[in-house]
Amino acid sequence: MPRWLTLPAMTWPDFAVWLDQNKVVLIAVTCTVVGAGSGLVGLRLWLQGPKCRSKARLEGKTVVITGSNTGIGKETARDLSRRGARVVMLCRDLQKARTTAEEIHEETGNPVVVHHLDLASLHSIRDTAANLNDTETRIHLLINNAGIMMCPRWETKDGFEMQLGTNHLGHFLLTLLLLDTIKASAPARIINVSSVAHTQGRIHWDDLHLQHHYNAKEAYCQSKLANVLFTRELAKRLQGTSVTTYSLHPGVVQTELGRHIHQSVNGFIHWAFHFFGNFFFKTVTRGAQTTIYCAVEESLATHTGKYYSDCAEKPPHRAALSDEDARRLWDASTQLVGLAV
């Protein structure tokens, strides 16, 4: 049997990663066995995953979404605006954000507000949070959606490794600075967009910023594991407040997230990622469904700190279940972003 088809003993999350990694080969085998036409169509539909079926309305609710001018963030903003929410977009590219906001407003008729946010700058995060706390009396949903994947070893303005700094530390600080407003809006929800990549992550406690041995994949997986651990610890600290937390894997989605692969890996992998993505990855609409599910599904109102994929609760990797690591990451993060422990 070919090596790529050999399955060692795996937990479900490990298998999910294996499935993502070997998806293209599995597609080819499936199409050969069941016929190129029906097999390809059926498999593509299956890979799109389920839709959020909740019909919940959000009139009178304010939703704050980072990175919402493109990709699944844009589709999330569009869906929640259709449900009647007042959407606040936090984006680095103001021109694209304003164009998106106008597009969504024209479609739904509901207000869409834009603020500048650079998650790679603690100064920008503090300014944006202060502005929101001054202008928004209520925040019912905070969706930490923005992210960066597989970039070269870049640093944020504050000297953090870019993927950890943007994907985790930036959202960590933003969330804590908005927490009083969110708690005053309860019941409220905080949603952190993670990835199945967290199953291959580990926290490099002695070298969080990977200064001594940088690997783009390791850095990304570490940042996504941090998202899940943050969600877990935040849920514990918010007990009794009616603010609930959720982390999720949106699926393998055809978005701009893979735009740096040609720099950190090589041009061929970058081409293959996008070429096969056009056929077999989730569309941005389907990729947004689990985020939307965590935002509106009524049955999740009493759940907190859990991990979701394909609009259902799933067990995260065992590395994401350590309460000790979750507390340790919280303490390290507060120190790095300059908050009191």
Tab-separated table of C-alpha atoms in Angstrom:
chain	number	residue	atom	x	y	z
A	1	MET	CA	0.000	0.000	0.000
A	2	PRO	CA	1.365	3.468	-0.816
A	3	ARG	CA	2.807	5.278	2.192
A	4	TRP	CA	0.353	8.188	1.868
A	5	LEU	CA	-2.564	5.755	2.369
A	6	THR	CA	-1.078	4.127	5.461
A	7	LEU	CA	-3.078	5.207	8.512
A	8	PRO	CA	-1.308	4.921	11.876
A	9	ALA	CA	-3.314	4.885	15.088
A	10	MET	CA	-4.943	8.312	15.201
A	11	THR	CA	-7.243	10.341	17.339
A	12	TRP	CA	-10.085	12.090	15.450
A	13	PRO	CA	-8.268	15.458	15.288
A	14	ASP	CA	-5.134	13.744	13.957
A	15	PHE	CA	-7.228	12.028	11.294
A	16	ALA	CA	-8.854	15.334	10.374
A	17	VAL	CA	-5.416	16.832	9.743
A	18	TRP	CA	-4.395	13.762	7.735
A	19	LEU	CA	-7.587	14.059	5.701
A	20	ASP	CA	-6.885	17.730	4.956
A	21	GLN	CA	-3.314	16.962	3.954
A	22	ASN	CA	-4.265	14.084	1.633
A	23	LYS	CA	-7.489	15.537	0.298
A	24	VAL	CA	-6.298	15.961	-3.271
A	25	VAL	CA	-5.103	12.346	-3.521
A	26	LEU	CA	-8.309	11.037	-1.950
A	27	ILE	CA	-10.320	13.012	-4.463
A	28	ALA	CA	-8.413	11.459	-7.346
A	29	VAL	CA	-8.902	7.931	-5.970
A	30	THR	CA	-12.596	8.519	-5.326
A	31	CYS	CA	-13.197	9.863	-8.816
A	32	THR	CA	-11.409	6.854	-10.323
A	33	VAL	CA	-13.474	4.370	-8.309
A	34	VAL	CA	-16.967	5.834	-8.635
A	35	GLY	CA	-16.632	7.720	-11.899
A	36	ALA	CA	-15.179	11.126	-12.628
A	37	GLY	CA	-18.537	12.856	-13.039
A	38	SER	CA	-20.744	11.784	-10.134
A	39	GLY	CA	-17.819	11.126	-7.784
A	40	LEU	CA	-16.302	14.559	-8.244
A	41	VAL	CA	-19.588	16.404	-7.841
A	42	GLY	CA	-20.625	14.375	-4.805
A	43	LEU	CA	-17.273	14.713	-3.087
A	44	ARG	CA	-17.136	18.445	-3.732
A	45	LEU	CA	-20.588	18.905	-2.210
A	46	TRP	CA	-19.587	16.826	0.815
A	47	LEU	CA	-16.428	18.858	1.331
A	48	GLN	CA	-18.483	22.068	1.470
A	49	GLY	CA	-19.884	21.002	4.846
A	50	PRO	CA	-23.242	21.907	6.411
A	51	LYS	CA	-25.029	25.231	6.589
A	52	CYS	CA	-26.070	26.967	9.783
A	53	ARG	CA	-29.816	26.285	10.001
A	54	SER	CA	-30.671	28.768	12.746
A	55	LYS	CA	-33.172	31.459	11.777
A	56	ALA	CA	-32.274	33.645	14.761
A	57	ARG	CA	-32.706	37.390	14.290
A	58	LEU	CA	-30.295	39.999	15.651
A	59	GLU	CA	-32.248	43.248	15.655
A	60	GLY	CA	-30.903	45.544	18.356
A	61	LYS	CA	-27.623	43.644	18.560
A	62	THR	CA	-24.152	45.035	17.846
A	63	VAL	CA	-21.590	42.708	16.290
A	64	VAL	CA	-17.864	43.518	16.126
A	65	ILE	CA	-15.835	41.505	13.598
A	66	THR	CA	-12.099	41.740	12.893
A	67	GLY	CA	-10.791	41.201	9.377
A	68	SER	CA	-14.237	41.490	7.841
A	69	ASN	CA	-13.499	43.179	4.516
A	70	THR	CA	-12.742	39.873	2.762
A	71	GLY	CA	-13.070	36.111	3.013
A	72	ILE	CA	-15.134	34.402	5.687
A	73	GLY	CA	-15.144	37.566	7.798
A	74	LYS	CA	-16.946	39.423	5.026
A	75	GLU	CA	-19.481	36.619	4.603
A	76	THR	CA	-20.037	36.503	8.360
A	77	ALA	CA	-20.655	40.254	8.413
A	78	ARG	CA	-23.066	39.951	5.494
A	79	ASP	CA	-25.061	37.123	7.121
A	80	LEU	CA	-25.345	38.804	10.514
A	81	SER	CA	-26.368	42.072	8.868
A	82	ARG	CA	-29.101	40.208	7.005
A	83	ARG	CA	-30.328	39.040	10.402
A	84	GLY	CA	-30.732	42.649	11.495
A	85	ALA	CA	-27.494	43.235	13.411
A	86	ARG	CA	-25.564	46.483	13.505
A	87	VAL	CA	-22.161	45.360	12.237
A	88	VAL	CA	-18.893	47.032	13.231
A	89	MET	CA	-16.009	46.073	10.960
A	90	LEU	CA	-12.451	46.299	12.299
A	91	CYS	CA	-10.004	46.189	9.394
A	92	ARG	CA	-6.485	47.233	8.480
A	93	ASP	CA	-7.376	48.287	4.909
A	94	LEU	CA	-9.913	51.081	5.358
A	95	GLN	CA	-10.585	51.554	1.646
A	96	LYS	CA	-11.545	47.890	1.143
A	97	ALA	CA	-13.505	47.918	4.385
A	98	ARG	CA	-15.558	50.942	3.375
A	99	THR	CA	-16.315	49.402	-0.012
A	100	THR	CA	-17.461	46.204	1.705
A	101	ALA	CA	-19.517	48.139	4.251
A	102	GLU	CA	-21.326	50.031	1.494
A	103	GLU	CA	-21.987	46.780	-0.356
A	104	ILE	CA	-23.471	45.091	2.712
A	105	HIS	CA	-25.499	48.148	3.701
A	106	GLU	CA	-26.976	48.433	0.214
A	107	GLU	CA	-27.979	44.776	0.327
A	108	THR	CA	-29.416	44.619	3.854
A	109	GLY	CA	-30.370	48.204	4.666
A	110	ASN	CA	-28.779	47.846	8.106
A	111	PRO	CA	-25.987	50.040	9.504
A	112	VAL	CA	-22.405	48.922	8.953
A	113	VAL	CA	-19.639	50.855	10.712
A	114	VAL	CA	-15.913	50.737	9.895
A	115	HIS	CA	-12.950	51.324	12.217
A	116	HIS	CA	-9.253	50.951	11.490
A	117	LEU	CA	-7.473	48.135	13.336
A	118	ASP	CA	-3.945	46.831	12.870
A	119	LEU	CA	-3.606	43.682	14.984
A	120	ALA	CA	0.168	43.846	14.517
A	121	SER	CA	0.300	47.033	16.609
A	122	LEU	CA	-0.589	47.217	20.317
A	123	HIS	CA	-0.941	50.988	19.916
A	124	SER	CA	-3.524	50.537	17.168
A	125	ILE	CA	-5.413	47.956	19.219
A	126	ARG	CA	-5.538	50.222	22.246
A	127	ASP	CA	-6.724	53.179	20.147
A	128	THR	CA	-9.419	51.130	18.454
A	129	ALA	CA	-10.640	49.607	21.707
A	130	ALA	CA	-10.808	53.038	23.364
A	131	ASN	CA	-12.780	54.363	20.398
A	132	LEU	CA	-15.225	51.449	20.563
A	133	ASN	CA	-15.693	51.780	24.304
A	134	ASP	CA	-16.509	55.468	23.772
A	135	THR	CA	-18.893	54.996	20.861
A	136	GLU	CA	-20.529	51.606	21.477
A	137	THR	CA	-22.689	51.258	24.577
A	138	ARG	CA	-23.188	47.556	23.852
A	139	ILE	CA	-21.225	44.784	22.120
A	140	HIS	CA	-23.264	41.599	21.977
A	141	LEU	CA	-20.935	39.627	19.700
A	142	LEU	CA	-17.161	39.905	19.318
A	143	ILE	CA	-15.843	37.750	16.486
A	144	ASN	CA	-12.049	37.520	16.384
A	145	ASN	CA	-11.773	36.454	12.768
A	146	ALA	CA	-8.705	38.146	11.267
A	147	GLY	CA	-5.564	36.124	10.789
A	148	ILE	CA	-2.338	35.510	8.911
A	149	MET	CA	-0.991	32.130	7.797
A	150	MET	CA	2.373	30.703	6.810
A	151	CYS	CA	4.238	33.986	6.386
A	152	PRO	CA	8.021	34.396	6.511
A	153	ARG	CA	9.505	35.331	9.879
A	154	TRP	CA	8.082	38.789	10.159
A	155	GLU	CA	7.618	40.722	13.381
A	156	THR	CA	4.825	42.950	14.595
A	157	LYS	CA	5.520	46.566	15.479
A	158	ASP	CA	6.109	45.417	19.066
A	159	GLY	CA	8.613	42.695	18.161
A	160	PHE	CA	6.295	39.679	18.368
A	161	GLU	CA	6.467	36.843	15.850
A	162	MET	CA	3.827	37.901	13.325
A	163	GLN	CA	1.509	34.889	13.439
A	164	LEU	CA	1.421	34.648	17.232
A	165	GLY	CA	1.217	38.428	17.513
A	166	THR	CA	-1.643	38.834	15.044
A	167	ASN	CA	-3.645	35.643	15.496
A	168	HIS	CA	-3.432	35.425	19.279
A	169	LEU	CA	-1.860	38.348	21.120
A	170	GLY	CA	-3.652	41.050	19.127
A	171	HIS	CA	-7.052	39.445	19.658
A	172	PHE	CA	-6.210	38.690	23.290
A	173	LEU	CA	-5.578	42.369	24.022
A	174	LEU	CA	-8.559	43.568	21.997
A	175	THR	CA	-10.892	41.178	23.804
A	176	LEU	CA	-9.744	42.142	27.279
A	177	LEU	CA	-9.953	45.858	26.514
A	178	LEU	CA	-13.557	45.438	25.301
A	179	LEU	CA	-14.563	43.033	28.057
A	180	ASP	CA	-16.355	45.527	30.312
A	181	THR	CA	-18.576	46.659	27.437
A	182	ILE	CA	-19.218	43.049	26.428
A	183	LYS	CA	-20.138	42.034	29.984
A	184	ALA	CA	-22.507	45.009	30.218
A	185	SER	CA	-24.238	43.644	27.096
A	186	ALA	CA	-24.842	40.117	28.427
A	187	PRO	CA	-25.977	37.714	27.225
A	188	ALA	CA	-23.056	38.083	24.847
A	189	ARG	CA	-20.648	35.851	22.971
A	190	ILE	CA	-16.939	35.923	22.089
A	191	ILE	CA	-15.892	33.795	19.103
A	192	ASN	CA	-12.297	32.975	18.206
A	193	VAL	CA	-11.651	31.617	14.712
A	194	SER	CA	-8.981	28.942	15.129
A	195	SER	CA	-8.144	26.029	12.824
A	196	VAL	CA	-7.724	22.265	12.733
A	197	ALA	CA	-4.037	23.212	12.486
A	198	HIS	CA	-4.129	23.587	16.284
A	199	THR	CA	-3.920	19.780	16.433
A	200	GLN	CA	-0.349	19.992	15.165
A	201	GLY	CA	0.614	22.884	17.401
A	202	ARG	CA	2.547	23.176	20.600
A	203	ILE	CA	3.354	26.210	22.709
A	204	HIS	CA	7.092	26.898	22.573
A	205	TRP	CA	7.322	28.157	26.139
A	206	ASP	CA	11.072	28.839	25.979
A	207	ASP	CA	10.857	30.576	22.597
A	208	LEU	CA	7.317	31.835	21.976
A	209	HIS	CA	8.438	34.000	19.070
A	210	LEU	CA	10.555	31.243	17.478
A	211	GLN	CA	13.616	33.438	17.329
A	212	HIS	CA	16.032	30.507	17.425
A	213	HIS	CA	14.278	28.151	15.014
A	214	TYR	CA	11.551	29.627	12.843
A	215	ASN	CA	9.218	27.447	10.842
A	216	ALA	CA	6.160	29.051	9.228
A	217	LYS	CA	3.937	26.027	9.794
A	218	GLU	CA	4.991	25.613	13.432
A	219	ALA	CA	4.330	29.290	14.078
A	220	TYR	CA	0.868	29.089	12.518
A	221	CYS	CA	-0.082	25.928	14.396
A	222	GLN	CA	1.140	27.436	17.678
A	223	SER	CA	-1.007	30.536	17.139
A	224	LYS	CA	-4.102	28.446	16.395
A	225	LEU	CA	-3.549	26.304	19.492
A	226	ALA	CA	-3.256	29.548	21.439
A	227	ASN	CA	-6.715	30.565	20.137
A	228	VAL	CA	-8.283	27.416	21.594
A	229	LEU	CA	-6.432	27.686	24.915
A	230	PHE	CA	-7.431	31.350	25.206
A	231	THR	CA	-11.069	30.437	24.619
A	232	ARG	CA	-10.898	27.773	27.318
A	233	GLU	CA	-9.343	30.040	29.940
A	234	LEU	CA	-11.575	32.985	29.071
A	235	ALA	CA	-14.643	30.800	29.590
A	236	LYS	CA	-13.495	29.960	33.117
A	237	ARG	CA	-12.856	33.595	33.977
A	238	LEU	CA	-16.260	34.653	32.654
A	239	GLN	CA	-18.314	32.144	34.598
A	240	GLY	CA	-21.436	33.749	35.996
A	241	THR	CA	-21.340	36.741	33.626
A	242	SER	CA	-23.601	35.319	30.862
A	243	VAL	CA	-20.767	35.916	28.392
A	244	THR	CA	-19.896	32.684	26.590
A	245	THR	CA	-16.895	31.796	24.437
A	246	TYR	CA	-16.341	29.567	21.418
A	247	SER	CA	-13.414	28.556	19.196
A	248	LEU	CA	-13.791	26.947	15.812
A	249	HIS	CA	-12.295	25.468	12.668
A	250	PRO	CA	-13.981	27.032	9.612
A	251	GLY	CA	-12.781	24.299	7.273
A	252	VAL	CA	-10.251	24.430	4.479
A	253	VAL	CA	-11.485	27.532	2.688
A	254	GLN	CA	-10.485	29.193	-0.575
A	255	THR	CA	-9.579	32.659	0.708
A	256	GLU	CA	-6.618	35.061	0.622
A	257	LEU	CA	-5.220	33.461	3.790
A	258	GLY	CA	-2.718	31.405	1.796
A	259	ARG	CA	-1.255	34.406	-0.022
A	260	HIS	CA	2.136	34.180	1.746
A	261	ILE	CA	2.845	30.502	1.011
A	262	HIS	CA	5.006	31.342	-1.995
A	263	GLN	CA	7.315	33.328	0.297
A	264	SER	CA	7.501	30.903	3.216
A	265	VAL	CA	7.426	27.595	1.270
A	266	ASN	CA	7.678	27.840	-2.529
A	267	GLY	CA	5.832	28.953	-5.622
A	268	PHE	CA	4.656	25.480	-6.661
A	269	ILE	CA	2.947	24.779	-3.332
A	270	HIS	CA	1.351	28.219	-3.518
A	271	TRP	CA	0.046	27.463	-7.016
A	272	ALA	CA	-1.213	23.989	-6.037
A	273	PHE	CA	-2.928	25.363	-2.923
A	274	HIS	CA	-4.968	27.826	-4.956
A	275	PHE	CA	-5.476	25.631	-8.034
A	276	PHE	CA	-6.962	22.704	-6.136
A	277	GLY	CA	-8.669	25.096	-3.761
A	278	ASN	CA	-10.838	26.339	-6.605
A	279	PHE	CA	-12.308	22.859	-6.929
A	280	PHE	CA	-12.196	21.226	-3.527
A	281	PHE	CA	-11.904	23.799	-0.739
A	282	LYS	CA	-14.950	25.345	0.866
A	283	THR	CA	-16.325	28.527	-0.622
A	284	VAL	CA	-16.152	31.562	1.638
A	285	THR	CA	-19.911	31.333	2.170
A	286	ARG	CA	-19.665	27.763	3.433
A	287	GLY	CA	-16.465	28.566	5.320
A	288	ALA	CA	-18.341	31.187	7.344
A	289	GLN	CA	-21.079	28.794	8.451
A	290	THR	CA	-19.473	27.546	11.682
A	291	THR	CA	-18.671	31.096	12.778
A	292	ILE	CA	-22.293	32.056	12.115
A	293	TYR	CA	-23.457	28.939	13.959
A	294	CYS	CA	-21.452	29.884	17.048
A	295	ALA	CA	-22.832	33.422	16.835
A	296	VAL	CA	-26.549	32.652	16.549
A	297	GLU	CA	-27.358	29.042	17.419
A	298	GLU	CA	-29.798	29.207	20.322
A	299	SER	CA	-28.793	25.830	21.806
A	300	LEU	CA	-25.256	27.111	22.489
A	301	ALA	CA	-26.438	29.771	24.931
A	302	THR	CA	-25.521	27.589	27.920
A	303	HIS	CA	-22.310	26.207	26.385
A	304	THR	CA	-18.949	27.910	26.776
A	305	GLY	CA	-15.265	27.273	26.140
A	306	LYS	CA	-15.942	24.588	23.522
A	307	TYR	CA	-14.501	23.947	20.054
A	308	TYR	CA	-16.604	23.609	16.890
A	309	SER	CA	-16.276	22.464	13.295
A	310	ASP	CA	-18.891	21.953	10.569
A	311	CYS	CA	-21.589	23.512	12.769
A	312	ALA	CA	-21.131	20.987	15.578
A	313	GLU	CA	-19.116	20.665	18.759
A	314	LYS	CA	-15.949	18.631	18.238
A	315	PRO	CA	-13.237	17.519	20.649
A	316	PRO	CA	-10.122	19.664	20.305
A	317	HIS	CA	-6.677	18.138	20.393
A	318	ARG	CA	-5.508	16.961	23.808
A	319	ALA	CA	-2.941	19.801	23.862
A	320	ALA	CA	-5.879	22.238	23.943
A	321	LEU	CA	-7.427	20.591	27.008
A	322	SER	CA	-4.705	21.502	29.490
A	323	ASP	CA	-6.015	23.940	32.091
A	324	GLU	CA	-2.453	24.485	33.279
A	325	ASP	CA	-1.270	25.491	29.801
A	326	ALA	CA	-4.321	27.722	29.333
A	327	ARG	CA	-3.526	29.602	32.561
A	328	ARG	CA	0.162	29.767	31.736
A	329	LEU	CA	-0.552	31.182	28.272
A	330	TRP	CA	-2.927	33.746	29.784
A	331	ASP	CA	-0.264	34.939	32.208
A	332	ALA	CA	2.421	35.077	29.499
A	333	SER	CA	0.065	36.952	27.163
A	334	THR	CA	-0.889	39.577	29.742
A	335	GLN	CA	2.762	40.310	30.341
A	336	LEU	CA	3.586	40.528	26.641
A	337	VAL	CA	0.752	42.961	25.867
A	338	GLY	CA	1.349	45.041	28.996
A	339	LEU	CA	-1.713	44.201	31.089
A	340	ALA	CA	-1.708	43.489	34.819
A	341	VAL	CA	-1.951	39.768	35.613
